[in-house]
Coordinates of C-alpha atoms and ligand atoms in Angstrom, one line a residue:
X1 CA 0.9 10.3 -14.8
X2 CA 0.5 11.1 -18.5
X3 CA -0.2 14.3 -20.3
X4 CA -3.5 14.4 -22.0
X5 CA -3.1 17.0 -24.8
X6 CA -2.0 16.3 -28.3
X7 CA -1.1 20.0 -28.8
X8 CA 2.5 21.0 -29.6
X9 CA 3.5 17.4 -30.0
X10 CA 5.8 16.6 -32.9
X11 CA 4.4 13.1 -33.2
X12 CA 1.2 11.4 -32.3
X13 CA 1.4 9.7 -29.0
X14 CA -0.5 6.5 -28.4
X15 CA -1.5 7.7 -24.9
X16 CA -4.8 8.8 -23.6
X17 CA -5.8 12.4 -24.6
X18 CA -8.3 14.8 -23.1
X19 CA -11.8 15.2 -24.3
X20 CA -12.0 18.4 -26.4
X21 CA -15.7 18.7 -27.0
X22 CA -17.3 22.1 -26.3
X23 CA -19.4 20.5 -23.6
X24 CA -16.3 19.2 -21.8
X25 CA -14.5 22.6 -22.1
X26 CA -17.5 24.4 -20.6
X27 CA -17.8 21.8 -17.8
X28 CA -14.1 21.9 -16.8
X29 CA -13.9 25.7 -16.9
X30 CA -16.7 26.2 -14.4
X31 CA -17.5 25.4 -10.9
X32 CA -14.3 26.6 -9.3
X33 CA -14.0 28.9 -6.3
X34 CA -12.9 32.4 -6.9
X35 CA -9.1 32.7 -7.5
X36 CA -7.2 34.1 -4.6
X37 CA -4.6 36.7 -5.3
X38 CA -2.6 36.9 -2.1
X39 CA -0.3 39.9 -2.1
X40 CA 3.4 39.1 -1.9
X41 CA 5.5 41.2 0.4
X42 CA 8.7 42.6 -1.1
X43 CA 11.5 40.1 -0.9
X44 CA 14.8 41.1 0.9
X45 CA 16.7 40.4 -2.3
X46 CA 14.8 42.9 -4.3
X47 CA 16.8 45.9 -3.2
X48 CA 20.0 44.1 -3.9
X49 CA 18.8 43.0 -7.4
X50 CA 17.8 46.6 -8.2
X51 CA 21.3 47.8 -7.3
X52 CA 22.8 45.1 -9.5
X53 CA 20.6 46.1 -12.5
X54 CA 21.6 49.8 -12.0
X55 CA 25.3 48.8 -12.3
X56 CA 24.7 46.8 -15.5
X57 CA 22.5 49.7 -16.9
X58 CA 25.3 52.2 -16.3
X59 CA 27.9 50.0 -18.0
X60 CA 25.7 49.4 -21.0
X61 CA 24.2 52.9 -21.2
X62 CA 22.3 53.5 -24.5
X63 CA 21.5 49.8 -25.0
X64 CA 18.5 47.5 -24.3
X65 CA 19.6 44.4 -22.4
X66 CA 17.6 41.2 -22.8
X67 CA 18.4 38.6 -20.2
X68 CA 16.6 35.4 -20.6
X69 CA 15.9 32.9 -17.8
X70 CA 15.9 30.1 -20.4
X71 CA 13.4 27.3 -20.9
X72 CA 12.9 23.9 -19.4
X73 CA 15.3 21.2 -20.6
X74 CA 13.8 18.0 -21.9
X75 CA 14.8 14.7 -20.3
X76 CA 12.8 12.6 -22.8
X77 CA 9.6 13.2 -24.8
X78 CA 7.5 15.5 -22.6
X79 CA 9.4 14.9 -19.4
X80 CA 11.6 17.6 -18.2
X81 CA 14.4 18.2 -15.7
X82 CA 13.7 20.3 -12.7
X83 CA 13.8 23.8 -13.9
X84 CA 16.7 26.2 -13.0
X85 CA 16.8 29.7 -14.4
X86 CA 20.0 31.2 -15.9
X87 CA 22.3 32.5 -13.1
X88 CA 22.6 36.0 -14.5
X89 CA 18.8 36.2 -14.7
X90 CA 18.4 35.1 -11.1
X91 CA 21.1 37.4 -9.9
X92 CA 19.6 40.5 -11.6
X93 CA 16.0 39.8 -10.7
X94 CA 16.3 38.0 -7.3
X95 CA 14.0 35.3 -8.6
X96 CA 15.5 31.9 -7.8
X97 CA 14.0 28.4 -8.0
X98 CA 10.4 29.8 -8.2
X99 CA 11.2 31.5 -11.6
X100 CA 8.6 30.7 -14.2
X101 CA 10.4 29.1 -17.2
X102 CA 11.0 31.3 -20.2
X103 CA 10.9 34.6 -18.2
X104 CA 12.9 37.5 -19.6
X105 CA 14.4 40.5 -17.9
X106 CA 14.6 43.7 -20.1
X107 CA 16.8 46.6 -18.9
X108 CA 16.3 49.6 -21.1
X109 CA 19.4 51.7 -20.5
X110 CA 18.7 54.3 -23.2
X111 CA 17.7 57.0 -20.8
X112 CA 19.7 58.2 -17.7
X113 CA 17.1 56.6 -15.4
X114 CA 17.0 53.1 -16.8
X115 CA 13.8 51.2 -17.0
X116 CA 13.4 47.5 -16.1
X117 CA 10.6 45.1 -17.1
X118 CA 10.2 41.4 -16.2
X119 CA 8.3 39.4 -18.8
X120 CA 6.7 36.1 -17.8
X121 CA 3.8 33.9 -18.4
X122 CA 1.2 34.3 -15.6
X123 CA -1.2 31.5 -14.9
X124 CA -3.7 31.0 -17.7
X125 CA -7.4 31.5 -16.9
X126 CA -9.6 28.5 -16.1
X127 CA -11.4 29.1 -19.4
X128 CA -8.4 28.3 -21.4
X129 CA -7.2 25.0 -22.7
X130 CA -3.8 25.6 -21.2
X131 CA -5.5 25.4 -17.7
X132 CA -6.0 21.6 -18.0
X133 CA -4.0 20.4 -21.1
X134 CA -0.6 22.0 -20.9
X135 CA 1.7 19.8 -18.8
X136 CA 4.5 22.4 -18.8
X137 CA 2.6 25.4 -17.5
X138 CA -1.1 24.5 -17.0
X139 CA -2.4 24.9 -13.5
X140 CA -3.8 21.3 -13.4
X141 CA -0.2 20.0 -14.0
X142 CA 2.2 22.4 -12.3
X143 CA 0.0 24.2 -9.9
X144 CA -0.9 27.9 -9.6
X145 CA 1.8 30.3 -10.8
X146 CA 2.0 33.8 -9.5
X147 CA 0.2 36.6 -11.3
X148 CA 1.9 39.7 -12.7
X149 CA 1.0 41.8 -9.7
X150 CA 2.3 39.3 -7.2
X151 CA 5.7 39.1 -8.8
X152 CA 5.8 42.9 -9.3
X153 CA 5.4 43.4 -5.5
X154 CA 7.7 40.4 -4.6
X155 CA 10.6 41.6 -6.7
X156 CA 9.7 45.3 -6.8
X157 CA 9.9 45.4 -10.6
X158 CA 7.4 46.2 -13.4
X159 CA 6.0 42.9 -14.8
X160 CA 4.5 42.3 -18.3
X161 CA 2.9 39.3 -19.9
X162 CA 5.4 37.4 -22.0
X163 CA 3.0 37.4 -25.0
X164 CA 3.9 41.1 -25.4
X165 CA 7.7 40.6 -25.6
X166 CA 7.9 39.7 -29.3
X167 CA 6.1 42.8 -30.4
X168 CA 8.2 44.9 -28.1
X169 CA 11.5 43.5 -29.4
X170 CA 10.6 43.5 -33.0
X171 CA 10.0 47.2 -32.9
X172 CA 13.6 47.9 -31.8
X173 CA 16.6 48.3 -34.1
X174 CA 18.8 45.2 -33.9
X175 CA 22.0 47.1 -32.9
X176 CA 20.3 48.4 -29.8
X177 CA 19.6 45.0 -28.3
X178 CA 22.3 43.2 -26.3
X179 CA 21.7 39.6 -25.2
X180 CA 23.6 37.3 -22.9
X181 CA 25.2 35.6 -25.9
X182 CA 27.1 38.9 -26.3
X183 CA 30.6 38.2 -24.9
X184 CA 30.9 41.6 -23.3
X185 CA 27.6 41.3 -21.4
X186 CA 28.3 37.7 -20.4
X187 CA 31.6 38.7 -19.0
X188 CA 30.2 41.8 -17.2
X189 CA 27.5 39.9 -15.4
X190 CA 29.9 37.2 -14.3
X191 CA 32.4 39.8 -13.0
X192 CA 29.6 41.5 -11.2
X193 CA 29.3 38.5 -8.9
X194 CA 33.0 38.3 -8.0
X195 CA 32.4 40.4 -4.9
X196 CA 29.3 39.3 -3.0
X197 CA 26.9 41.7 -1.3
X198 CA 25.6 41.3 2.2
X199 CA 22.5 39.3 1.0
X200 CA 24.7 36.9 -0.9
X201 CA 27.1 36.4 2.0
X202 CA 24.2 35.5 4.2
X203 CA 22.9 33.1 1.6
X204 CA 26.3 31.5 1.4
X205 CA 26.4 31.1 5.1
X206 CA 23.0 29.3 5.0
X207 CA 24.1 27.1 2.1
X208 CA 27.2 26.0 4.0
X209 CA 25.1 25.4 7.2
X210 CA 22.6 23.1 5.5
X211 CA 25.4 21.4 3.6
X212 CA 27.2 20.8 6.9
X213 CA 24.1 19.1 8.2
X214 CA 24.2 16.9 5.0
X215 CA 27.7 15.8 5.9
X216 CA 26.5 14.9 9.4
X217 CA 23.8 12.9 7.8
X218 CA 26.4 11.1 5.7
X219 CA 28.4 10.1 8.8
X220 CA 25.2 8.8 10.5
X221 CA 24.5 6.7 7.4
X222 CA 28.0 5.1 7.4
X223 CA 26.9 1.8 9.0
X224 CA 24.2 1.4 6.4
X225 CA 26.6 2.4 3.6
X226 CA 29.1 -0.3 4.7
X227 CA 26.3 -2.9 4.8
X228 CA 25.2 -2.1 1.3
X229 CA 27.0 -3.4 -1.8
X230 CA 26.6 0.1 -3.4
X231 CA 27.5 2.0 -0.2
X232 CA 28.5 5.1 -2.2
X233 CA 24.9 5.4 -3.3
X234 CA 23.8 5.3 0.3
X235 CA 26.2 8.2 1.0
X236 CA 25.0 10.1 -2.0
X237 CA 21.3 9.5 -1.0
X238 CA 21.8 10.6 2.6
X239 CA 23.2 13.9 1.4
X240 CA 20.6 14.3 -1.3
X241 CA 17.8 13.9 1.2
X242 CA 19.2 16.8 3.2
X243 CA 19.5 18.8 0.0
X244 CA 15.8 18.4 -0.8
X245 CA 14.6 18.8 2.8
X246 CA 16.5 22.0 3.6
X247 CA 17.5 23.4 0.3
X248 CA 16.3 23.5 -3.3
X249 CA 18.6 20.8 -4.8
X250 CA 22.2 19.8 -5.0
X251 CA 24.5 22.5 -6.3
X252 CA 26.2 19.8 -8.5
X253 CA 26.3 16.0 -8.6
X254 CA 27.7 14.6 -5.4
X255 CA 31.0 12.9 -5.6
X256 CA 30.8 9.9 -3.1
X257 CA 34.2 8.2 -3.7
X258 CA 35.4 5.4 -1.5
X259 CA 38.8 3.7 -1.7
X260 CA 40.5 4.2 -5.1
X261 CA 37.5 5.9 -6.5
X262 CA 38.7 9.0 -4.6
X263 CA 41.5 9.2 -7.2
X264 CA 38.9 9.8 -9.9
X265 CA 38.3 13.6 -9.6
X266 CA 34.7 13.7 -10.8
X267 CA 33.5 10.3 -9.7
X268 CA 29.7 10.6 -9.7
X269 CA 28.8 7.1 -10.7
X270 CA 28.9 6.4 -7.0
X271 CA 28.1 2.7 -7.3
X272 CA 31.0 1.2 -5.4
X273 CA 31.1 -0.3 -1.9
X274 CA 32.2 1.6 1.2
X275 CA 34.7 -0.7 2.9
X276 CA 36.2 -0.7 6.4
X277 CA 39.7 0.6 6.2
X278 CA 39.1 2.8 3.2
X279 CA 39.0 6.5 3.0
X280 CA 35.7 8.0 1.8
X281 CA 35.9 11.3 -0.1
X282 CA 32.6 13.2 -0.2
X283 CA 32.4 16.4 -2.4
X284 CA 28.9 17.8 -2.0
X285 CA 27.0 21.0 -1.7
X286 CA 23.4 22.1 -1.2
X287 CA 21.8 24.8 -3.4
X288 CA 19.2 27.0 -1.7
X289 CA 16.0 28.3 -3.2
X290 CA 18.0 31.5 -3.9
X291 CA 20.3 29.3 -5.9
X292 CA 23.4 29.9 -3.8
X293 CA 25.4 26.7 -3.3
X294 CA 28.2 25.4 -1.1
X295 CA 31.0 23.1 -2.4
X296 CA 32.6 21.2 0.4
X297 CA 34.8 18.1 0.5
X298 CA 35.7 16.0 3.5
X299 CA 37.8 12.8 3.3
X300 CA 37.1 10.5 6.2
X301 CA 38.4 7.1 7.4
X302 CA 35.4 4.7 7.1
X303 CA 36.4 2.7 10.2
X304 CA 36.9 5.8 12.3
X305 CA 40.7 6.0 12.3
X306 CA 43.3 6.9 9.7
X307 CA 46.1 4.4 9.0
X308 CA 49.6 5.9 9.3
X309 CA 49.9 6.3 5.5
X310 CA 46.4 7.7 5.1
X311 CA 47.2 10.2 7.9
X312 CA 50.5 11.2 6.3
X313 CA 48.8 12.0 3.0
X314 CA 45.9 13.7 4.8
X315 CA 48.2 15.9 6.9
X316 CA 50.1 16.9 3.7
X317 CA 46.9 18.1 2.1
X318 CA 45.8 19.9 5.2
X319 CA 49.2 21.7 5.3
X320 CA 48.7 22.7 1.7
X321 CA 45.3 24.1 2.5
X322 CA 46.5 25.9 5.6
X323 CA 49.3 27.5 3.5
X324 CA 46.7 28.9 1.2
X325 CA 44.6 30.1 4.1
X326 CA 47.7 31.8 5.6
X327 CA 48.5 34.0 2.6
X328 CA 44.9 35.1 1.8
X329 CA 43.9 38.6 2.5
X330 CA 42.8 41.6 0.5
X331 CA 45.4 42.8 -1.9
X332 CA 47.0 39.4 -2.4
X333 CA 46.6 37.8 -5.8
X334 CA 44.1 35.0 -6.2
X335 CA 46.8 32.8 -7.8
X336 CA 49.0 33.3 -4.7
X337 CA 46.8 30.8 -2.8
X338 CA 47.4 28.1 -5.4
X339 CA 51.1 28.9 -5.4
X340 CA 51.3 28.6 -1.6
X341 CA 49.4 25.2 -1.7
X342 CA 51.6 23.9 -4.5
X343 CA 54.8 24.8 -2.7
X344 CA 53.7 22.4 0.1
X345 CA 52.6 19.7 -2.3
X346 CA 55.9 19.9 -4.2
X347 CA 57.9 19.9 -1.0
X348 CA 56.2 16.7 0.1
X349 CA 56.6 14.9 -3.2
X350 CA 60.4 15.7 -3.0
X351 CA 60.6 14.7 0.7
X352 CA 58.9 11.4 0.0
X353 CA 61.2 10.7 -2.9
X354 CA 58.5 10.7 -5.7
X355 CA 60.3 13.4 -7.7
X356 CA 64.1 13.8 -7.8
X357 CA 64.4 17.6 -8.4
X358 CA 64.9 20.7 -6.2
X359 CA 61.9 22.7 -5.0
X360 CA 63.0 25.6 -7.2
X361 CA 63.1 23.3 -10.2
X362 CA 59.7 21.8 -9.3
X363 CA 58.0 25.2 -9.0
X364 CA 59.7 26.9 -11.9
X365 CA 57.7 27.8 -15.0
X366 CA 55.5 25.1 -16.4
X367 CA 57.5 22.1 -15.2
X368 CA 55.4 21.4 -12.1
X369 CA 56.1 17.6 -11.9
X370 CA 54.3 17.4 -8.5
X371 CA 51.1 18.2 -10.3
X372 CA 51.0 14.5 -11.4
X373 CA 49.4 14.0 -8.0
X374 CA 47.1 17.0 -8.1
X375 CA 46.0 18.0 -11.6
X376 CA 43.2 20.4 -10.5
X377 CA 43.4 23.9 -9.3
X378 CA 43.3 25.0 -5.6
X379 CA 40.5 27.5 -5.7
X380 CA 37.5 28.7 -7.7
X381 CA 34.9 31.4 -7.0
X382 CA 31.7 30.1 -5.5
X383 CA 28.1 31.5 -5.4
X384 CA 25.0 30.8 -7.5
X385 CA 27.2 28.6 -9.8
X386 CA 29.5 26.1 -8.2
X387 CA 32.2 27.4 -10.5
X388 CA 31.0 30.9 -10.2
X389 CA 32.0 33.9 -12.4
X390 CA 33.5 31.5 -14.9
X391 CA 33.5 34.0 -17.7
X392 CA 35.3 36.6 -15.8
X393 CA 38.6 37.7 -17.5
X394 CA 41.8 36.3 -16.1
X395 CA 42.9 39.8 -14.9
X396 CA 39.7 39.9 -12.8
X397 CA 40.0 36.3 -11.6
X398 CA 43.3 34.4 -11.4
X399 CA 45.5 37.5 -11.8
X400 CA 43.2 39.8 -9.7
X401 CA 43.8 40.8 -6.1
X402 CA 41.5 39.5 -3.4
X403 CA 38.8 41.9 -2.3
X404 CA 36.6 41.9 0.8
X405 CA 33.4 40.0 0.0
X406 CA 34.9 37.5 -2.4
X407 CA 33.8 33.9 -1.7
X408 CA 35.7 30.9 -3.1
X409 CA 37.0 27.4 -2.3
X410 CA 40.3 26.2 -1.0
X411 CA 40.6 22.6 -2.1
X412 CA 44.0 21.0 -2.5
X413 CA 44.2 17.3 -2.8
X414 CA 46.6 14.4 -3.4
X415 CA 45.6 11.4 -5.5
X416 CA 47.7 8.3 -5.9
X417 CA 46.2 6.2 -8.7
X418 CA 46.1 2.4 -8.0
X419 CA 48.4 1.7 -10.9
X420 CA 50.9 4.5 -10.2
X421 CA 54.3 2.8 -10.3
X422 CA 56.2 5.9 -9.2
X423 CA 54.9 5.7 -5.6
X424 CA 55.3 2.9 -3.0
X425 CA 52.5 0.3 -3.0
X426 CA 51.0 1.5 0.3
X427 CA 50.2 4.9 -1.3
X428 CA 48.4 3.5 -4.3
X429 CA 44.6 3.9 -4.4
X430 CA 44.5 6.7 -1.8
X431 CA 42.9 10.0 -2.7
X432 CA 42.4 12.9 -0.3
X433 CA 40.9 16.3 -0.8
X434 CA 39.9 18.9 1.8
X435 CA 37.7 21.6 0.4
X436 CA 36.5 24.6 2.4
X437 CA 34.4 27.6 1.4
X438 CA 35.9 30.9 2.5
X439 CA 35.0 34.6 2.6
X440 CA 37.6 37.4 2.2
X441 CA 37.2 39.7 5.2
X442 CA 38.8 43.2 5.8
X443 CA 42.1 41.7 6.9
X444 CA 42.1 38.0 6.0
X445 CA 39.7 35.1 5.5
X446 CA 36.8 33.6 7.3
X447 CA 36.3 29.8 6.8
X448 CA 32.6 29.5 6.3
X449 CA 32.8 25.7 6.5
X450 CA 34.9 25.6 9.7
X451 CA 32.1 23.8 11.6
X452 CA 33.1 20.7 9.7
X453 CA 36.2 19.1 11.2
X454 CA 39.4 19.3 9.1
X455 CA 42.2 18.2 11.4
X456 CA 42.6 14.4 11.4
X457 CA 42.1 14.1 15.2
X458 CA 38.9 16.2 14.9
X459 CA 37.7 14.1 11.9
X460 CA 38.2 10.9 14.0
X461 CA 36.3 12.5 16.9
X462 CA 33.5 13.6 14.6
X463 CA 33.1 10.0 13.3
X464 CA 33.1 8.7 16.8
X465 CA 30.4 11.2 17.9
X466 CA 28.2 10.3 14.9
X467 CA 28.1 6.6 15.6
Ligands
LIG1 N1 32.7 19.9 -6.8 C1 33.5 20.4 -7.9 C2 34.6 21.2 -7.4 O1 35.1 21.0 -6.3 O2 35.1 22.1 -8.0
MN2 MN1 33.9 20.3 -4.7
MN3 MN1 35.2 23.1 -5.7

């Protein structure tokens, strides 16, 4: 399908263009049934989003905050990637994957009772050129978009046509306006998501549930994956199908890493075979229309059973994960989980003779020689962004105490590169990660991804039941 208009193009395309005679314009603008304006009931998220805006308004009292959803990203020429609004915009409006590109939330916090407005481009009338020529927003190209009243009732917020935003902003003194580029605001809105509200927790449960189905699909696709020379792509595709069927998209590119590819932490090329006898590491998560995503890893023996050395490594990783689970509860520091997991990893590396130092020496300061086999962290916050709340200050993140309602990952791993001369040959080319998504409760943790088997016996039973 090609776009017809020449408008807005930096160069002249050789492709077909639309007729632009007055006669054609009149003809294409007429003969349509009356437009329907179905009212939209208020979304559940609207109440939560209003609360979040009130918190931001209080923190930035006296200012006018401008929070942009952002525009579409070009893939090439006039072809764009699937649109995704900025996370802070989605969080503060409740508008997820349906957000109209270029929308802007304005929070006027000058008065005690702050005032919010959502600016966006409603569908253009059928008597405009945009209707049939604009491939990025025209109804002929992208379908009907909601009108101002529909979004106002859906999100329970005042809505304004985007064409009015420039005039509104240009009338304001510069020092009154704070945008997301402002470090303080960017940090504040990220820290606002560190503790999830009830609505967000429910979304996380759903994201994990559909992602778990995706993992079941992967297991069912294993015979096909083994039969295909690019079996990892079969794995990736099986999960992606579930992402599009039951969610909005992937929360991040799937890592489908079989054999030694599992030792490449962000292996997303996924073009290798899935061979009997290998371990297959799948790190994948589905993002919902609300934009909340899971981030789960399971490492499974392709043939259905772990070899003794694979099991030994797997059990060490599981022990590290369980050690992190065991210490987690409100009041404990976030970094204590990583420390608990690393104590297990260091102990194993010493026991197995890979490093010749004491545990105290291994864990002391910045020495950490065991980290050769696990260079990544154990946990990160999770929510609308896979690495959620990334701009939060260290004292609010790594150095902060756990609070009820926090959601994060626990994901230790061990990776023995195929050319690692410091480990016995039988270890080389084996990578294992176990990644769960957890919620801090009043007195501990809930493993949201517990439905997916973790113990090696359970993993083997899971594979058997899928085939
Ligand atoms: N999937 C990226 C991560 O686990 O952090
Ligand atoms: Mn992951
Ligand atoms: Mn992760």
